[in-house]
Tab-separated table of N, CA and C in Angstrom:
chain	number	residue	atom	x	y	z
A	30	UNK	N	-3.177	-25.741	-52.801
A	30	UNK	CA	-3.248	-26.620	-51.653
A	30	UNK	C	-3.926	-25.882	-50.509
A	31	UNK	N	-4.748	-26.505	-49.808
A	31	UNK	CA	-5.559	-25.932	-48.755
A	31	UNK	C	-4.886	-26.126	-47.392
A	32	UNK	N	-5.137	-25.189	-46.451
A	32	UNK	CA	-4.573	-25.295	-45.102
A	32	UNK	C	-5.096	-26.547	-44.420
A	33	UNK	N	-6.319	-26.900	-44.682
A	33	UNK	CA	-6.909	-28.079	-44.071
A	33	UNK	C	-6.191	-29.361	-44.518
A	34	UNK	N	-5.652	-29.351	-45.735
A	34	UNK	CA	-4.950	-30.528	-46.229
A	34	UNK	C	-3.635	-30.756	-45.481
A	35	UNK	N	-2.997	-29.654	-44.989
A	35	UNK	CA	-1.719	-29.764	-44.291
A	35	UNK	C	-1.864	-30.102	-42.812
A	36	UNK	N	-3.067	-30.119	-42.309
A	36	UNK	CA	-3.291	-30.320	-40.876
A	36	UNK	C	-2.967	-31.755	-40.473
A	37	UNK	N	-2.329	-31.890	-39.300
A	37	UNK	CA	-1.990	-33.211	-38.779
A	37	UNK	C	-3.257	-33.901	-38.300
A	38	UNK	N	-3.149	-35.173	-38.105
A	38	UNK	CA	-4.274	-35.933	-37.578
A	38	UNK	C	-4.258	-35.983	-36.054
A	39	UNK	N	-3.186	-35.440	-35.432
A	39	UNK	CA	-3.106	-35.491	-33.972
A	39	UNK	C	-3.840	-34.330	-33.308
A	40	UNK	N	-4.489	-33.452	-34.057
A	40	UNK	CA	-5.301	-32.386	-33.489
A	40	UNK	C	-4.557	-31.106	-33.207
A	41	UNK	N	-3.309	-30.988	-33.599
A	41	UNK	CA	-2.583	-29.748	-33.350
A	41	UNK	C	-3.020	-28.687	-34.347
A	42	UNK	N	-2.837	-27.439	-33.987
A	42	UNK	CA	-3.241	-26.334	-34.848
A	42	UNK	C	-2.219	-26.146	-35.954
A	43	UNK	N	-2.618	-25.508	-37.041
A	43	UNK	CA	-1.672	-25.217	-38.102
A	43	UNK	C	-0.597	-24.257	-37.620
A	44	UNK	N	0.534	-24.237	-38.295
A	44	UNK	CA	1.669	-23.415	-37.900
A	44	UNK	C	1.331	-21.932	-37.912
A	45	UNK	N	0.562	-21.486	-38.883
A	45	UNK	CA	0.192	-20.075	-38.975
A	45	UNK	C	-1.190	-19.892	-38.374
A	46	UNK	N	-1.249	-19.342	-37.187
A	46	UNK	CA	-2.520	-19.128	-36.513
A	46	UNK	C	-2.795	-17.638	-36.415
A	47	UNK	N	-4.058	-17.258	-36.532
A	47	UNK	CA	-4.436	-15.846	-36.443
A	47	UNK	C	-4.401	-15.336	-35.007
A	48	UNK	N	-4.579	-16.207	-34.034
A	48	UNK	CA	-4.576	-15.783	-32.640
A	48	UNK	C	-3.149	-15.760	-32.130
A	49	UNK	N	-2.778	-14.641	-31.543
A	49	UNK	CA	-1.427	-14.479	-31.022
A	49	UNK	C	-1.493	-14.351	-29.511
A	50	UNK	N	-0.740	-15.181	-28.807
A	50	UNK	CA	-0.744	-15.117	-27.351
A	50	UNK	C	0.249	-14.083	-26.831
A	51	UNK	N	1.003	-13.457	-27.729
A	51	UNK	CA	1.971	-12.452	-27.316
A	51	UNK	C	1.224	-11.162	-26.983
A	52	UNK	N	1.377	-10.672	-25.779
A	52	UNK	CA	0.748	-9.409	-25.368
A	52	UNK	C	-0.680	-9.562	-24.880
A	53	UNK	N	-1.245	-10.743	-24.915
A	53	UNK	CA	-2.607	-10.956	-24.441
A	53	UNK	C	-2.550	-11.350	-22.972
A	54	UNK	N	-3.235	-10.581	-22.140
A	54	UNK	CA	-3.250	-10.878	-20.707
A	54	UNK	C	-4.675	-10.925	-20.207
A	55	UNK	N	-4.889	-11.714	-19.206
A	55	UNK	CA	-6.185	-11.766	-18.556
A	55	UNK	C	-6.306	-10.544	-17.657
A	56	UNK	N	-7.441	-9.851	-17.695
A	56	UNK	CA	-7.579	-8.685	-16.818
A	56	UNK	C	-7.514	-9.106	-15.350
A	57	UNK	N	-6.921	-8.265	-14.488
A	57	UNK	CA	-6.774	-8.641	-13.078
A	57	UNK	C	-8.116	-8.726	-12.366
A	58	UNK	N	-8.174	-9.612	-11.395
A	58	UNK	CA	-9.378	-9.783	-10.594
A	58	UNK	C	-9.099	-9.412	-9.151
A	59	UNK	N	-10.141	-9.224	-8.386
A	59	UNK	CA	-10.018	-8.857	-6.976
A	59	UNK	C	-9.534	-10.072	-6.177
A	60	UNK	N	-8.418	-9.918	-5.481
A	60	UNK	CA	-7.827	-11.027	-4.722
A	60	UNK	C	-8.697	-11.421	-3.536
A	61	UNK	N	-9.325	-10.456	-2.897
A	61	UNK	CA	-10.151	-10.785	-1.729
A	61	UNK	C	-11.411	-11.533	-2.139
A	62	UNK	N	-12.020	-11.101	-3.244
A	62	UNK	CA	-13.191	-11.827	-3.737
A	62	UNK	C	-12.792	-13.233	-4.168
A	63	UNK	N	-11.616	-13.365	-4.781
A	63	UNK	CA	-11.122	-14.673	-5.206
A	63	UNK	C	-10.925	-15.592	-3.996
A	64	UNK	N	-10.539	-15.014	-2.847
A	64	UNK	CA	-10.402	-15.810	-1.620
A	64	UNK	C	-11.725	-16.444	-1.217
A	65	UNK	N	-12.831	-15.809	-1.597
A	65	UNK	CA	-14.168	-16.285	-1.227
A	65	UNK	C	-14.897	-16.885	-2.427
A	66	UNK	N	-14.130	-17.327	-3.426
A	66	UNK	CA	-14.647	-18.001	-4.624
A	66	UNK	C	-15.616	-17.147	-5.434
A	67	UNK	N	-15.335	-15.853	-5.536
A	67	UNK	CA	-16.122	-14.946	-6.365
A	67	UNK	C	-15.156	-14.320	-7.362
A	68	UNK	N	-15.501	-14.352	-8.642
A	68	UNK	CA	-14.631	-13.787	-9.670
A	68	UNK	C	-15.185	-12.448	-10.137
A	69	UNK	N	-14.520	-11.361	-9.743
A	69	UNK	CA	-14.925	-10.013	-10.115
A	69	UNK	C	-13.684	-9.277	-10.607
A	70	UNK	N	-13.847	-8.530	-11.693
A	70	UNK	CA	-12.739	-7.735	-12.217
A	70	UNK	C	-12.367	-6.633	-11.244
A	71	UNK	N	-11.118	-6.228	-11.275
A	71	UNK	CA	-10.609	-5.264	-10.302
A	71	UNK	C	-10.977	-3.819	-10.627
A	72	UNK	N	-11.096	-3.500	-11.911
A	72	UNK	CA	-11.315	-2.118	-12.326
A	72	UNK	C	-12.642	-1.579	-11.778
A	73	UNK	N	-12.555	-0.468	-11.025
A	73	UNK	CA	-13.730	0.181	-10.459
A	73	UNK	C	-14.347	-0.560	-9.290
A	74	UNK	N	-13.668	-1.562	-8.773
A	74	UNK	CA	-14.247	-2.429	-7.741
A	74	UNK	C	-13.678	-2.178	-6.347
A	75	UNK	N	-12.514	-1.551	-6.274
A	75	UNK	CA	-11.765	-1.432	-5.022
A	75	UNK	C	-12.601	-0.889	-3.861
A	76	UNK	N	-13.280	0.211	-4.065
A	76	UNK	CA	-14.045	0.834	-2.975
A	76	UNK	C	-15.332	0.093	-2.651
A	77	UNK	N	-15.789	-0.760	-3.555
A	77	UNK	CA	-17.081	-1.414	-3.380
A	77	UNK	C	-16.962	-2.907	-3.123
A	78	UNK	N	-15.767	-3.363	-2.802
A	78	UNK	CA	-15.551	-4.789	-2.562
A	78	UNK	C	-16.322	-5.239	-1.321
A	79	UNK	N	-17.054	-6.329	-1.483
A	79	UNK	CA	-17.859	-6.880	-0.396
A	79	UNK	C	-16.976	-7.357	0.762
A	80	UNK	N	-15.758	-7.751	0.448
A	80	UNK	CA	-14.848	-8.314	1.445
A	80	UNK	C	-13.737	-7.342	1.828
A	81	UNK	N	-13.970	-6.068	1.638
A	81	UNK	CA	-12.952	-5.044	1.901
A	81	UNK	C	-12.452	-5.078	3.348
A	82	UNK	N	-13.341	-5.320	4.284
A	82	UNK	CA	-12.975	-5.316	5.703
A	82	UNK	C	-12.954	-6.724	6.304
A	83	UNK	N	-12.924	-7.741	5.456
A	83	UNK	CA	-12.902	-9.122	5.937
A	83	UNK	C	-11.569	-9.401	6.626
A	84	UNK	N	-11.624	-10.076	7.770
A	84	UNK	CA	-10.407	-10.375	8.524
A	84	UNK	C	-10.159	-11.881	8.639
A	85	UNK	N	-10.652	-12.641	7.657
A	85	UNK	CA	-10.372	-14.076	7.678
A	85	UNK	C	-8.885	-14.300	7.394
A	86	UNK	N	-8.428	-15.512	7.584
A	86	UNK	CA	-7.007	-15.826	7.434
A	86	UNK	C	-6.503	-15.514	6.031
A	87	UNK	N	-7.244	-15.927	5.008
A	87	UNK	CA	-6.805	-15.697	3.631
A	87	UNK	C	-6.745	-14.206	3.307
A	88	UNK	N	-7.760	-13.458	3.729
A	88	UNK	CA	-7.779	-12.021	3.432
A	88	UNK	C	-6.680	-11.288	4.191
A	89	UNK	N	-6.373	-11.729	5.403
A	89	UNK	CA	-5.290	-11.127	6.176
A	89	UNK	C	-3.948	-11.384	5.496
A	90	UNK	N	-3.752	-12.598	4.996
A	90	UNK	CA	-2.523	-12.918	4.264
A	90	UNK	C	-2.430	-12.108	2.974
A	91	UNK	N	-3.566	-11.944	2.291
A	91	UNK	CA	-3.600	-11.153	1.058
A	91	UNK	C	-3.233	-9.709	1.348
A	92	UNK	N	-3.778	-9.158	2.419
A	92	UNK	CA	-3.486	-7.777	2.804
A	92	UNK	C	-1.998	-7.608	3.113
A	93	UNK	N	-1.427	-8.562	3.839
A	93	UNK	CA	0.004	-8.494	4.166
A	93	UNK	C	0.847	-8.550	2.891
A	94	UNK	N	0.474	-9.425	1.957
A	94	UNK	CA	1.207	-9.537	0.700
A	94	UNK	C	1.082	-8.253	-0.126
A	95	UNK	N	-0.124	-7.663	-0.153
A	95	UNK	CA	-0.327	-6.422	-0.902
A	95	UNK	C	0.499	-5.286	-0.314
A	96	UNK	N	0.547	-5.200	1.005
A	96	UNK	CA	1.344	-4.146	1.645
A	96	UNK	C	2.837	-4.345	1.382
A	97	UNK	N	3.277	-5.602	1.417
A	97	UNK	CA	4.682	-5.909	1.151
A	97	UNK	C	5.053	-5.510	-0.277
A	98	UNK	N	4.189	-5.834	-1.226
A	98	UNK	CA	4.452	-5.494	-2.628
A	98	UNK	C	4.393	-3.985	-2.846
A	99	UNK	N	3.474	-3.291	-2.165
A	99	UNK	CA	3.381	-1.834	-2.292
A	99	UNK	C	4.650	-1.177	-1.767
A	100	UNK	N	5.177	-1.698	-0.661
A	100	UNK	CA	6.418	-1.159	-0.101
A	100	UNK	C	7.579	-1.376	-1.061
A	101	UNK	N	7.641	-2.561	-1.644
A	101	UNK	CA	8.701	-2.885	-2.596
A	101	UNK	C	8.621	-1.972	-3.820
A	102	UNK	N	7.414	-1.756	-4.331
A	102	UNK	CA	7.218	-0.872	-5.486
A	102	UNK	C	7.613	0.554	-5.148
A	103	UNK	N	7.222	1.013	-3.961
A	103	UNK	CA	7.560	2.370	-3.510
A	103	UNK	C	9.074	2.554	-3.440
A	104	UNK	N	9.776	1.553	-2.904
A	104	UNK	CA	11.232	1.627	-2.799
A	104	UNK	C	11.897	1.605	-4.171
A	105	UNK	N	11.379	0.783	-5.077
A	105	UNK	CA	11.947	0.714	-6.425
A	105	UNK	C	11.769	2.038	-7.154
A	106	UNK	N	10.585	2.644	-7.025
A	106	UNK	CA	10.342	3.928	-7.685
A	106	UNK	C	11.235	5.020	-7.112
A	107	UNK	N	11.417	5.016	-5.797
A	107	UNK	CA	12.284	6.017	-5.165
A	107	UNK	C	13.731	5.834	-5.623
A	108	UNK	N	14.190	4.578	-5.678
A	108	UNK	CA	15.555	4.302	-6.128
A	108	UNK	C	15.747	4.737	-7.577
A	109	UNK	N	14.759	4.437	-8.404
A	109	UNK	CA	14.834	4.814	-9.819
A	109	UNK	C	14.865	6.338	-9.971
A	110	UNK	N	14.058	7.031	-9.173
A	110	UNK	CA	14.031	8.493	-9.218
A	110	UNK	C	15.365	9.071	-8.748
A	111	UNK	N	15.941	8.492	-7.699
A	111	UNK	CA	17.245	8.951	-7.206
A	111	UNK	C	18.334	8.748	-8.258
A	112	UNK	N	18.315	7.589	-8.912
A	112	UNK	CA	19.304	7.320	-9.955
A	112	UNK	C	19.160	8.305	-11.106
A	113	UNK	N	17.921	8.597	-11.481
A	113	UNK	CA	17.679	9.549	-12.572
A	113	UNK	C	18.187	10.941	-12.192
A	114	UNK	N	17.932	11.340	-10.954
A	114	UNK	CA	18.390	12.661	-10.502
A	114	UNK	C	19.916	12.725	-10.423
A	115	UNK	N	20.542	11.612	-10.051
A	115	UNK	CA	22.006	11.573	-10.008
A	115	UNK	C	22.586	11.763	-11.402
A	116	UNK	N	21.988	11.073	-12.361
A	116	UNK	CA	22.475	11.155	-13.741
A	116	UNK	C	22.295	12.552	-14.330
A	117	UNK	N	21.197	13.206	-13.991
A	117	UNK	CA	20.932	14.540	-14.542
A	117	UNK	C	21.570	15.639	-13.709
A	118	UNK	N	22.132	15.288	-12.552
A	118	UNK	CA	22.783	16.284	-11.698
A	118	UNK	C	21.804	17.180	-10.965
A	119	UNK	N	20.603	16.701	-10.740
A	119	UNK	CA	19.579	17.512	-10.076
A	119	UNK	C	19.316	17.027	-8.653
A	120	UNK	N	20.351	16.622	-7.956
A	120	UNK	CA	20.190	16.190	-6.568
A	120	UNK	C	20.063	17.400	-5.663
A	121	UNK	N	19.182	17.353	-4.679
A	121	UNK	CA	19.098	18.465	-3.732
A	121	UNK	C	20.330	18.473	-2.839
A	122	UNK	N	20.660	19.636	-2.294
A	122	UNK	CA	21.805	19.712	-1.396
A	122	UNK	C	21.480	18.990	-0.100
A	123	UNK	N	22.516	18.524	0.571
A	123	UNK	CA	22.338	17.778	1.810
A	123	UNK	C	21.743	18.678	2.888
A	124	UNK	N	20.765	18.160	3.614
A	124	UNK	CA	20.104	18.902	4.676
A	124	UNK	C	20.218	18.087	5.953
A	125	UNK	N	20.572	18.744	7.037
A	125	UNK	CA	20.683	18.069	8.318
A	125	UNK	C	19.296	17.647	8.792
A	126	UNK	N	19.130	16.399	9.254
A	126	UNK	CA	17.813	15.964	9.725
A	126	UNK	C	17.369	16.703	10.982
A	127	UNK	N	18.311	17.346	11.693
A	127	UNK	CA	17.960	18.039	12.921
A	127	UNK	C	17.282	19.379	12.658
A	128	UNK	N	17.301	19.838	11.419
A	128	UNK	CA	16.591	21.072	11.095
A	128	UNK	C	15.088	20.877	11.181
A	129	UNK	N	14.655	19.631	11.063
A	129	UNK	CA	13.231	19.348	11.087
A	129	UNK	C	12.733	18.997	12.485
A	130	UNK	N	13.626	19.017	13.466
A	130	UNK	CA	13.256	18.738	14.839
A	130	UNK	C	12.488	19.925	15.379
A	131	UNK	N	11.345	19.677	15.935
A	131	UNK	CA	10.479	20.769	16.346
A	131	UNK	C	9.899	20.439	17.724
A	132	UNK	N	9.881	21.420	18.600
A	132	UNK	CA	9.295	21.216	19.925
A	132	UNK	C	7.808	21.498	19.840
A	133	UNK	N	7.022	20.621	20.425
A	133	UNK	CA	5.581	20.789	20.401
A	133	UNK	C	5.103	20.871	21.846
A	134	UNK	N	4.284	21.850	22.145
A	134	UNK	CA	3.803	22.050	23.506
A	134	UNK	C	2.356	21.583	23.578
A	135	UNK	N	2.073	20.722	24.549
A	135	UNK	CA	0.723	20.202	24.740
A	135	UNK	C	0.191	20.685	26.081
A	136	UNK	N	-1.088	20.888	26.144
A	136	UNK	CA	-1.734	21.162	27.412
A	136	UNK	C	-2.665	19.991	27.687
A	137	UNK	N	-2.444	19.322	28.808
A	137	UNK	CA	-3.181	18.109	29.109
A	137	UNK	C	-3.842	18.247	30.469
A	138	UNK	N	-5.052	17.761	30.576
A	138	UNK	CA	-5.750	17.756	31.857
A	138	UNK	C	-5.230	16.593	32.689
A	139	UNK	N	-4.976	16.841	33.973
A	139	UNK	CA	-4.427	15.794	34.838
A	139	UNK	C	-5.504	14.857	35.360
A	140	UNK	N	-6.742	15.167	35.151
A	140	UNK	CA	-7.790	14.248	35.575
A	140	UNK	C	-8.696	14.867	36.625
A	141	UNK	N	-9.421	14.009	37.312
A	141	UNK	CA	-10.403	14.446	38.309
A	141	UNK	C	-9.682	14.813	39.603
A	142	UNK	N	-10.162	15.862	40.248
A	142	UNK	CA	-9.573	16.325	41.499
A	142	UNK	C	-9.960	15.398	42.631
A	143	UNK	N	-8.950	14.999	43.396
A	143	UNK	CA	-9.227	14.247	44.615
A	143	UNK	C	-8.518	14.962	45.762
A	144	UNK	N	-9.079	14.913	46.915
A	144	UNK	CA	-8.550	15.629	48.066
A	144	UNK	C	-7.638	14.712	48.882
A	145	UNK	N	-6.835	13.905	48.220
A	145	UNK	CA	-6.008	12.939	48.930
A	145	UNK	C	-4.779	13.584	49.568
A	146	UNK	N	-4.379	14.754	49.138
A	146	UNK	CA	-3.200	15.393	49.714
A	146	UNK	C	-3.580	16.495	50.698
A	147	UNK	N	-4.837	16.612	51.041
A	147	UNK	CA	-5.262	17.596	52.019
A	147	UNK	C	-5.406	19.003	51.463
A	148	UNK	N	-5.419	19.170	50.171
A	148	UNK	CA	-5.594	20.499	49.593
A	148	UNK	C	-7.060	20.880	49.661
A	149	UNK	N	-7.290	22.158	49.848
A	149	UNK	CA	-8.675	22.613	49.955
A	149	UNK	C	-9.283	22.928	48.602
A	150	UNK	N	-8.503	23.460	47.690
A	150	UNK	CA	-9.061	23.760	46.371
A	150	UNK	C	-8.253	23.009	45.313
A	151	UNK	N	-8.890	22.669	44.227
A	151	UNK	CA	-8.168	21.925	43.197
A	151	UNK	C	-7.096	22.782	42.544
A	152	UNK	N	-5.967	22.193	42.231
A	152	UNK	CA	-4.912	22.941	41.557
A	152	UNK	C	-5.299	23.173	40.094
A	153	UNK	N	-4.497	23.954	39.421
A	153	UNK	CA	-4.700	24.179	37.997
A	153	UNK	C	-4.507	22.831	37.293
A	154	UNK	N	-5.513	22.391	36.572
A	154	UNK	CA	-5.494	21.058	35.960
A	154	UNK	C	-4.572	20.930	34.754
A	155	UNK	N	-4.038	22.018	34.294
A	155	UNK	CA	-3.239	21.952	33.078
A	155	UNK	C	-1.780	21.656	33.396
A	156	UNK	N	-1.229	20.730	32.686
A	156	UNK	CA	0.179	20.383	32.804
A	156	UNK	C	0.794	20.625	31.436
A	157	UNK	N	1.911	21.299	31.433
A	157	UNK	CA	2.559	21.595	30.164
A	157	UNK	C	3.812	20.745	30.058
A	158	UNK	N	3.960	20.087	28.941
A	158	UNK	CA	5.193	19.351	28.714
A	158	UNK	C	5.589	19.520	27.260
A	159	UNK	N	6.855	19.320	27.030
A	159	UNK	CA	7.378	19.488	25.672
A	159	UNK	C	7.722	18.118	25.100
A	160	UNK	N	7.431	18.011	23.854
A	160	UNK	CA	7.706	16.759	23.167
A	160	UNK	C	8.437	17.094	21.880
A	161	UNK	N	9.520	16.388	21.627
A	161	UNK	CA	10.238	16.613	20.381
A	161	UNK	C	9.754	15.593	19.370
A	162	UNK	N	9.487	16.069	18.198
A	162	UNK	CA	9.044	15.157	17.160
A	162	UNK	C	9.580	15.601	15.814
A	163	UNK	N	9.741	14.643	14.924
A	163	UNK	CA	10.197	14.949	13.573
A	163	UNK	C	8.997	15.312	12.726
A	164	UNK	N	9.152	16.357	11.964
A	164	UNK	CA	8.057	16.791	11.095
A	164	UNK	C	8.444	16.560	9.669
């Protein structure tokens, strides 16, 4: 008996098909190009995208969505890494965040000299101030 003999008249495919949809995916395309009705594959395209710096509404929304997803992925990977380290007992010892506090000294010019206070010679233009910042 032939496979063609078992085929329905309604046009459906035979039960045993050689093409399998399991594991078959369409390669990703550039979202910004898609916003402008251009279909280009993503691989090797990121740095050369024509719309890389486009600030239209759709591209701005795409950028916001990409950043949101990147943040979510970053947090998931960090959480997964922390869980793995907890299970293996390789957690670093607790460190006080104040150990990383560092004083930074800047020298800044105060600007152009004006004789509004009756001084005869300009003062030293350098002002020193300290700024605390986390490193």
